[in-house]
Amino acid sequence: MASASTSKYNSHSLENESIKRTSRDGVNRDLSEAVPRLPGETRITDKEVIYICPFNGPIKGRVYITNYRLYLRSLETDSALLDVPLGVISRIEKMGGATSRGENSYGLDITCKDMRNLRFALKQEGHSRRDMFEILTRYAFPLAHSLPIFAFLNEEKFNVDGWMVYNPVEEYRRQGLPNHHWRITFINKCYELCDTYPPLLVVPFRATDEDLKRVATFRSRNRIPVLSWIHPENKTVIVRCSQPLVGMSGKRNKDDEKYLDVIRETNRQISKLTIYDARPSVNAVANKATGGGYESDDAYHNTELFFLDIHNIHVMRESLKKVKDIVYPNVEESHWLSSLESTHWLEHIKLILTGAIQVADKVSSGRSSVLVHCSDGWDRTAQLTSLAMLMLDSFYRSIEGFEILVQKEWISFGHKFASRIGHGDKNHADADRSPIFLQFIDCVWQMSKQFPTAFEFNERFLMTILDHLYSCRFGTFLYNCESARERQKVTERTASLWSLINSNKDTFKNPFYTKEINRVLYPVASMRHLELWVNYYIRWNPRIKQQPNPVEQRYMELLALRDEYIKRLEELQLANSAKLSDPSTSPSSPSQMLPHVQTHF
């Protein structure tokens, strides 16, 4: 339990003490040194710079670079101004040249993945920025320099092992699987069926492993339809996969068609299998030209097909760029609503939530089982299945339940985190980069705003997940799939983000949480009810004050007070046991044996 005197480390303030202590997020604070450091973090260099702050103008400071972070202290106030994990950096550019005129025109311009840019001016004499540019480039993009990502150097130890949070057998057992209609198969144990799927899959009882192999030949990347979730009462299911390989000639595959019918027949009460194709119909048709496509009525009997009009990774990437343009560094108040509308960001959030609501409603009503896919089944598919499961299953709204949901639907089923985020990679213009997981977390935040008592976790929990999506401090989001993580021994060689969170659960708890069983959440996905997540997207602007929830604030104060009393009680008990063991001070009456402890409770 974190004590009341232990501070939560953040990038804006440090306690003015010269003693070493460990903060709630595991940072060793040796304030006789200038920089906080994690176990395994080493200091590389430091340099005097002028930080071109977009809000307060030029500030003289000293920048410290370690193998994990860029850290800036003001030379005027000796306070910490910046603490940026190097994994957050997407681009480093030289600003100005040796002959540049004008104040602060020579230096470095740094673009970050978390909605901010940093600019440093340096002296022009003697190419003073060269070593800083080279060191930053080397440690921000370790993969380009044959260096390990920091997660493999991090020596943090936690009292909880986050890698133990998700056990697929236990999670399927919690859902009541296997049963008479669904079985667990280990056909992918060595990733031979599909190299981007997990080793353990749940498939219809009537489908043999040979059937699965034949179906795999007709699904993009061999990502066959497999079960994600089963309704505890009506036994309808959510199944996920990739697009069928129909192509321009309209190819058919009898094994794939039969397999979808077998999925439908696992529930005798339903007459049709509903297929939700996440793409706009135009894109799905266009995908035929590259060998993909969708399930047509004439080939797939007893199915209904709906397109959900969610755009591709490139559209989402451009949309987020536009959001950054309007929120950083300055927010233009006079045209705010029209500027926000022009980004189309909330439109995309609306379409994702609307699609997930349709999936959840179809399954909850018992009218139909649902199959979800997009193109390859690792981006929009993961958004839809995980959000629908969050709406349907209250277990996933707990802290550990949500961690299991992320591990299962995103990490184990091969969302391409390495490609979408670009961990340690210098190719900032890579067409594979896209904020797909950020959109999912944004959707979760929208739900938490509409249902403030339904989630055990708070906003800080979601923001911590996003911060460490980029930081490269933990192994949780590294690589594109389980087979790659297994080759790199990620669970043996790195710490899990869930270790940090589950060691400090009180920090991430929602004080309004009311546990409810079997309540389905249907958020309102109209534009009137959606809002930009200001505390995340505009948090770097000091003029946009983050308003702390007074009840949540009081809750944290009471937790700290409780910790203080527990500590005092333990000290008194220790002192009392020492007295009891000393015969010269043994009490003469039983009442003297109990210490008198006054508390506010």
XYZ file of N, CA, C and O in Angstrom, residues 321-405:
340
model
N -4.111 13.997 -37.154
C -3.203 15.117 -37.471
C -3.951 16.438 -37.411
O -3.444 17.447 -36.913
N -5.178 16.444 -37.937
C -5.991 17.664 -37.920
C -6.375 18.047 -36.490
O -6.435 19.234 -36.155
N -6.641 17.026 -35.655
C -6.942 17.308 -34.240
C -5.737 17.994 -33.592
O -5.875 19.002 -32.893
N -4.556 17.458 -33.846
C -3.339 18.050 -33.258
C -3.171 19.498 -33.712
O -2.794 20.365 -32.923
N -3.467 19.757 -34.983
C -3.334 21.119 -35.516
C -4.222 22.115 -34.780
O -3.852 23.281 -34.624
N -5.400 21.666 -34.335
C -6.313 22.624 -33.685
C -6.132 22.700 -32.166
O -6.634 23.623 -31.537
N -5.412 21.723 -31.576
C -5.259 21.749 -30.109
C -3.856 22.126 -29.654
O -3.659 22.466 -28.482
N -2.857 22.066 -30.551
C -1.487 22.346 -30.112
C -0.767 23.214 -31.138
O -0.803 22.913 -32.329
N -0.109 24.305 -30.691
C -0.007 24.715 -29.291
C -1.189 25.549 -28.801
O -1.413 25.660 -27.608
N -1.917 26.161 -29.748
C -2.987 27.067 -29.306
C -4.353 26.586 -29.752
O -4.507 26.027 -30.832
N -5.329 26.835 -28.901
C -6.718 26.530 -29.220
C -7.378 27.829 -29.672
O -7.400 28.817 -28.939
N -7.898 27.815 -30.888
C -8.557 29.007 -31.452
C -10.015 29.007 -31.009
O -10.858 28.303 -31.582
N -10.304 29.788 -29.973
C -11.643 29.762 -29.362
C -12.743 30.184 -30.341
O -13.825 29.600 -30.358
N -12.469 31.190 -31.173
C -13.539 31.772 -31.995
C -14.082 30.803 -33.049
O -15.242 30.894 -33.435
N -13.226 29.869 -33.520
C -13.692 28.914 -34.532
C -13.628 27.471 -34.025
O -13.496 26.547 -34.811
N -13.716 27.290 -32.731
C -13.457 25.976 -32.146
C -14.377 24.884 -32.707
O -13.917 23.828 -33.136
N -15.685 25.129 -32.711
C -16.622 24.070 -33.117
C -16.469 23.697 -34.584
O -16.476 22.515 -34.936
N -16.292 24.698 -35.445
C -16.128 24.391 -36.864
C -14.774 23.716 -37.121
O -14.674 22.824 -37.970
N -13.738 24.122 -36.363
C -12.412 23.489 -36.505
C -12.473 22.028 -36.082
O -11.936 21.144 -36.757
N -13.153 21.783 -34.957
C -13.278 20.405 -34.460
C -14.059 19.549 -35.451
O -13.683 18.415 -35.758
N -15.125 20.117 -35.995
C -15.941 19.385 -36.965
C -15.121 19.028 -38.212
O -15.255 17.936 -38.761
N -14.247 19.934 -38.628
C -13.458 19.710 -39.846
C -12.437 18.581 -39.699
O -11.953 18.053 -40.696
N -12.124 18.184 -38.458
C -11.190 17.061 -38.250
C -11.868 15.715 -38.496
O -11.190 14.713 -38.752
N -13.204 15.669 -38.339
C -14.026 14.447 -38.464
C -13.691 13.406 -37.393
O -14.137 12.261 -37.489
N -12.920 13.785 -36.377
C -12.504 12.812 -35.354
C -13.703 12.238 -34.604
O -13.830 11.016 -34.449
N -14.588 13.128 -34.137
C -15.747 12.635 -33.374
C -16.723 11.864 -34.264
O -17.429 10.982 -33.776
N -16.727 12.163 -35.552
C -17.539 11.371 -36.494
C -17.049 9.928 -36.537
O -17.845 8.983 -36.549
N -15.723 9.780 -36.576
C -15.147 8.428 -36.593
C -15.452 7.701 -35.278
O -15.791 6.510 -35.287
N -15.333 8.421 -34.157
C -15.653 7.828 -32.844
C -17.116 7.377 -32.829
O -17.446 6.280 -32.369
N -17.985 8.219 -33.390
C -19.422 7.897 -33.449
C -19.669 6.616 -34.251
O -20.434 5.742 -33.830
N -19.023 6.486 -35.414
C -19.242 5.313 -36.264
C -18.734 4.031 -35.598
O -19.363 2.971 -35.710
N -17.613 4.124 -34.892
C -17.080 2.944 -34.186
C -18.040 2.528 -33.073
O -18.388 1.344 -32.942
N -18.490 3.507 -32.276
C -19.433 3.200 -31.187
C -20.755 2.667 -31.737
O -21.312 1.706 -31.204
N -21.252 3.276 -32.825
C -22.517 2.827 -33.429
C -22.409 1.373 -33.887
O -23.325 0.563 -33.673
N -21.268 1.030 -34.511
C -21.057 -0.353 -34.954
C -21.027 -1.324 -33.791
O -21.662 -2.395 -33.830
N -20.328 -0.947 -32.717
C -20.235 -1.816 -31.531
C -21.598 -1.993 -30.871
O -21.937 -3.081 -30.388
N -22.404 -0.925 -30.862
C -23.762 -1.005 -30.286
C -24.610 -1.999 -31.086
O -25.350 -2.810 -30.502
N -24.486 -1.967 -32.399
C -25.249 -2.910 -33.235
C -24.846 -4.353 -32.944
O -25.704 -5.238 -32.844
N -23.546 -4.593 -32.805
C -23.053 -5.940 -32.475
C -23.623 -6.374 -31.124
O -24.178 -7.478 -30.980
N -23.488 -5.500 -30.117
C -23.944 -5.833 -28.751
C -25.444 -6.077 -28.712
O -25.914 -7.022 -28.062
N -26.210 -5.244 -29.421
C -27.669 -5.364 -29.393
C -28.133 -6.665 -30.039
O -29.033 -7.341 -29.545
N -27.507 -7.026 -31.147
C -27.872 -8.256 -31.855
C -27.658 -9.480 -30.962
O -28.490 -10.386 -30.892
N -26.524 -9.479 -30.243
C -26.183 -10.621 -29.378
C -27.019 -10.610 -28.096
O -27.537 -11.646 -27.663
N -27.176 -9.441 -27.491
C -27.933 -9.334 -26.240
C -29.389 -9.744 -26.419
O -29.991 -10.385 -25.554
N -29.966 -9.394 -27.572
C -31.379 -9.706 -27.834
C -31.588 -11.188 -28.133
O -32.715 -11.686 -28.085
N -30.488 -11.893 -28.473
C -30.598 -13.309 -28.818
C -31.093 -13.545 -30.232
O -31.365 -14.680 -30.627
N -31.231 -12.456 -31.024
C -31.771 -12.601 -32.381
C -30.789 -13.302 -33.317
O -31.186 -13.965 -34.258
N -29.481 -13.101 -33.055
C -28.499 -13.655 -33.981
C -27.113 -13.704 -33.360
O -26.784 -12.876 -32.510
N -26.310 -14.681 -33.784
C -24.878 -14.625 -33.514
C -24.258 -13.671 -34.534
O -24.839 -13.424 -35.595
N -23.075 -13.150 -34.212
C -22.472 -12.099 -35.032
C -21.050 -12.468 -35.424
O -20.264 -12.936 -34.592
N -20.734 -12.268 -36.712
C -19.363 -12.393 -37.192
C -18.878 -10.994 -37.587
O -19.576 -10.276 -38.303
N -17.697 -10.600 -37.087
C -17.154 -9.259 -37.353
C -15.843 -9.386 -38.113
O -14.982 -10.188 -37.750
N -15.697 -8.595 -39.174
C -14.378 -8.502 -39.807
C -14.225 -7.166 -40.516
O -15.199 -6.434 -40.749
N -12.988 -6.822 -40.841
C -12.701 -5.661 -41.689
C -11.905 -6.206 -42.864
O -12.374 -7.108 -43.543
N -10.690 -5.733 -43.086
C -9.855 -6.321 -44.139
C -9.044 -7.488 -43.580
O -9.261 -8.639 -43.939
N -8.142 -7.171 -42.652
C -7.298 -8.228 -42.075
C -7.738 -8.659 -40.676
O -7.192 -9.602 -40.119
N -8.695 -7.946 -40.095
C -9.256 -8.380 -38.821
C -8.405 -8.048 -37.611
O -8.530 -8.694 -36.574
N -7.535 -7.010 -37.730
C -6.714 -6.670 -36.545
C -6.820 -5.204 -36.144
O -6.178 -4.776 -35.199
N -7.629 -4.400 -36.872
C -7.798 -2.986 -36.511
C -9.245 -2.684 -36.122
O -9.594 -2.710 -34.950
N -10.094 -2.421 -37.110
C -11.496 -2.104 -36.834
C -12.211 -3.273 -36.168
O -13.092 -3.076 -35.322
N -11.818 -4.488 -36.527
C -12.428 -5.679 -35.910
C -12.189 -5.684 -34.402
O -13.114 -5.925 -33.617
N -10.943 -5.398 -33.998
C -10.614 -5.368 -32.560
C -11.389 -4.261 -31.853
O -11.870 -4.444 -30.724
N -11.548 -3.112 -32.507
C -12.338 -2.021 -31.910
C -13.767 -2.481 -31.638
O -14.315 -2.273 -30.552
N -14.373 -3.119 -32.638
C -15.790 -3.501 -32.539
C -16.024 -4.623 -31.545
O -16.941 -4.559 -30.724
N -15.201 -5.685 -31.603
C -15.426 -6.816 -30.689
C -15.186 -6.390 -29.242
O -15.988 -6.703 -28.360
N -14.097 -5.653 -28.988
C -13.777 -5.297 -27.592
C -14.795 -4.311 -27.015
O -15.176 -4.427 -25.846
N -15.257 -3.355 -27.817
C -16.263 -2.416 -27.306
C -17.604 -3.106 -27.085
O -18.286 -2.843 -26.083
N -17.990 -3.993 -27.993
C -19.244 -4.744 -27.811
C -19.169 -5.608 -26.549
O -20.130 -5.682 -25.769
N -18.030 -6.248 -26.325
C -17.849 -7.078 -25.126
C -17.885 -6.226 -23.852
O -18.396 -6.653 -22.817
N -17.353 -5.003 -23.932
C -17.386 -4.075 -22.795
C -18.823 -3.665 -22.479
O -19.194 -3.511 -21.312
N -19.643 -3.504 -23.528
C -21.054 -3.153 -23.328
C -21.842 -4.316 -22.743
O -22.755 -4.125 -21.931
N -21.496 -5.538 -23.167
C -22.284 -6.722 -22.791
C -21.880 -7.336 -21.449
O -22.725 -7.897 -20.752
N -20.600 -7.270 -21.118
C -20.057 -8.055 -19.997
C -19.450 -7.137 -18.943
O -18.391 -6.536 -19.147
N -20.112 -7.042 -17.781
C -19.659 -6.122 -16.728
C -18.284 -6.499 -16.169
O -17.596 -5.649 -15.600
N -17.870 -7.750 -16.341
C -16.544 -8.171 -15.864
C -15.444 -7.316 -16.494
O -14.473 -6.943 -15.829
N -15.602 -6.976 -17.770
C -14.570 -6.211 -18.481
C -14.517 -4.747 -18.037
O -13.616 -4.019 -18.437
N -15.490 -4.344 -17.207
C -15.494 -2.955 -16.712
C -14.732 -2.813 -15.399
O -14.595 -1.719 -14.869
N -14.251 -3.935 -14.861
C -13.361 -3.873 -13.688
C -11.943 -3.603 -14.190
O -11.657 -3.719 -15.386
N -11.039 -3.263 -13.278
C -9.662 -2.954 -13.684
C -9.005 -4.178 -14.323
O -8.504 -4.116 -15.448
N -9.032 -5.301 -13.629
C -8.378 -6.501 -14.179
C -9.148 -7.055 -15.372
O -8.549 -7.591 -16.312
N -10.458 -6.921 -15.363
C -11.258 -7.370 -16.499
C -10.917 -6.600 -17.766
O -10.819 -7.181 -18.854
N -10.699 -5.285 -17.618
C -10.336 -4.473 -18.786
C -8.938 -4.844 -19.288
O -8.703 -4.897 -20.498
N -8.034 -5.117 -18.362
C -6.683 -5.556 -18.749
C -6.766 -6.861 -19.554
O -6.071 -7.036 -20.565
N -7.645 -7.767 -19.112
C -7.837 -9.037 -19.823
C -8.420 -8.791 -21.210
O -8.000 -9.405 -22.198
N -9.371 -7.865 -21.301
C -9.975 -7.523 -22.595
C -8.912 -7.018 -23.578
O -8.874 -7.433 -24.744
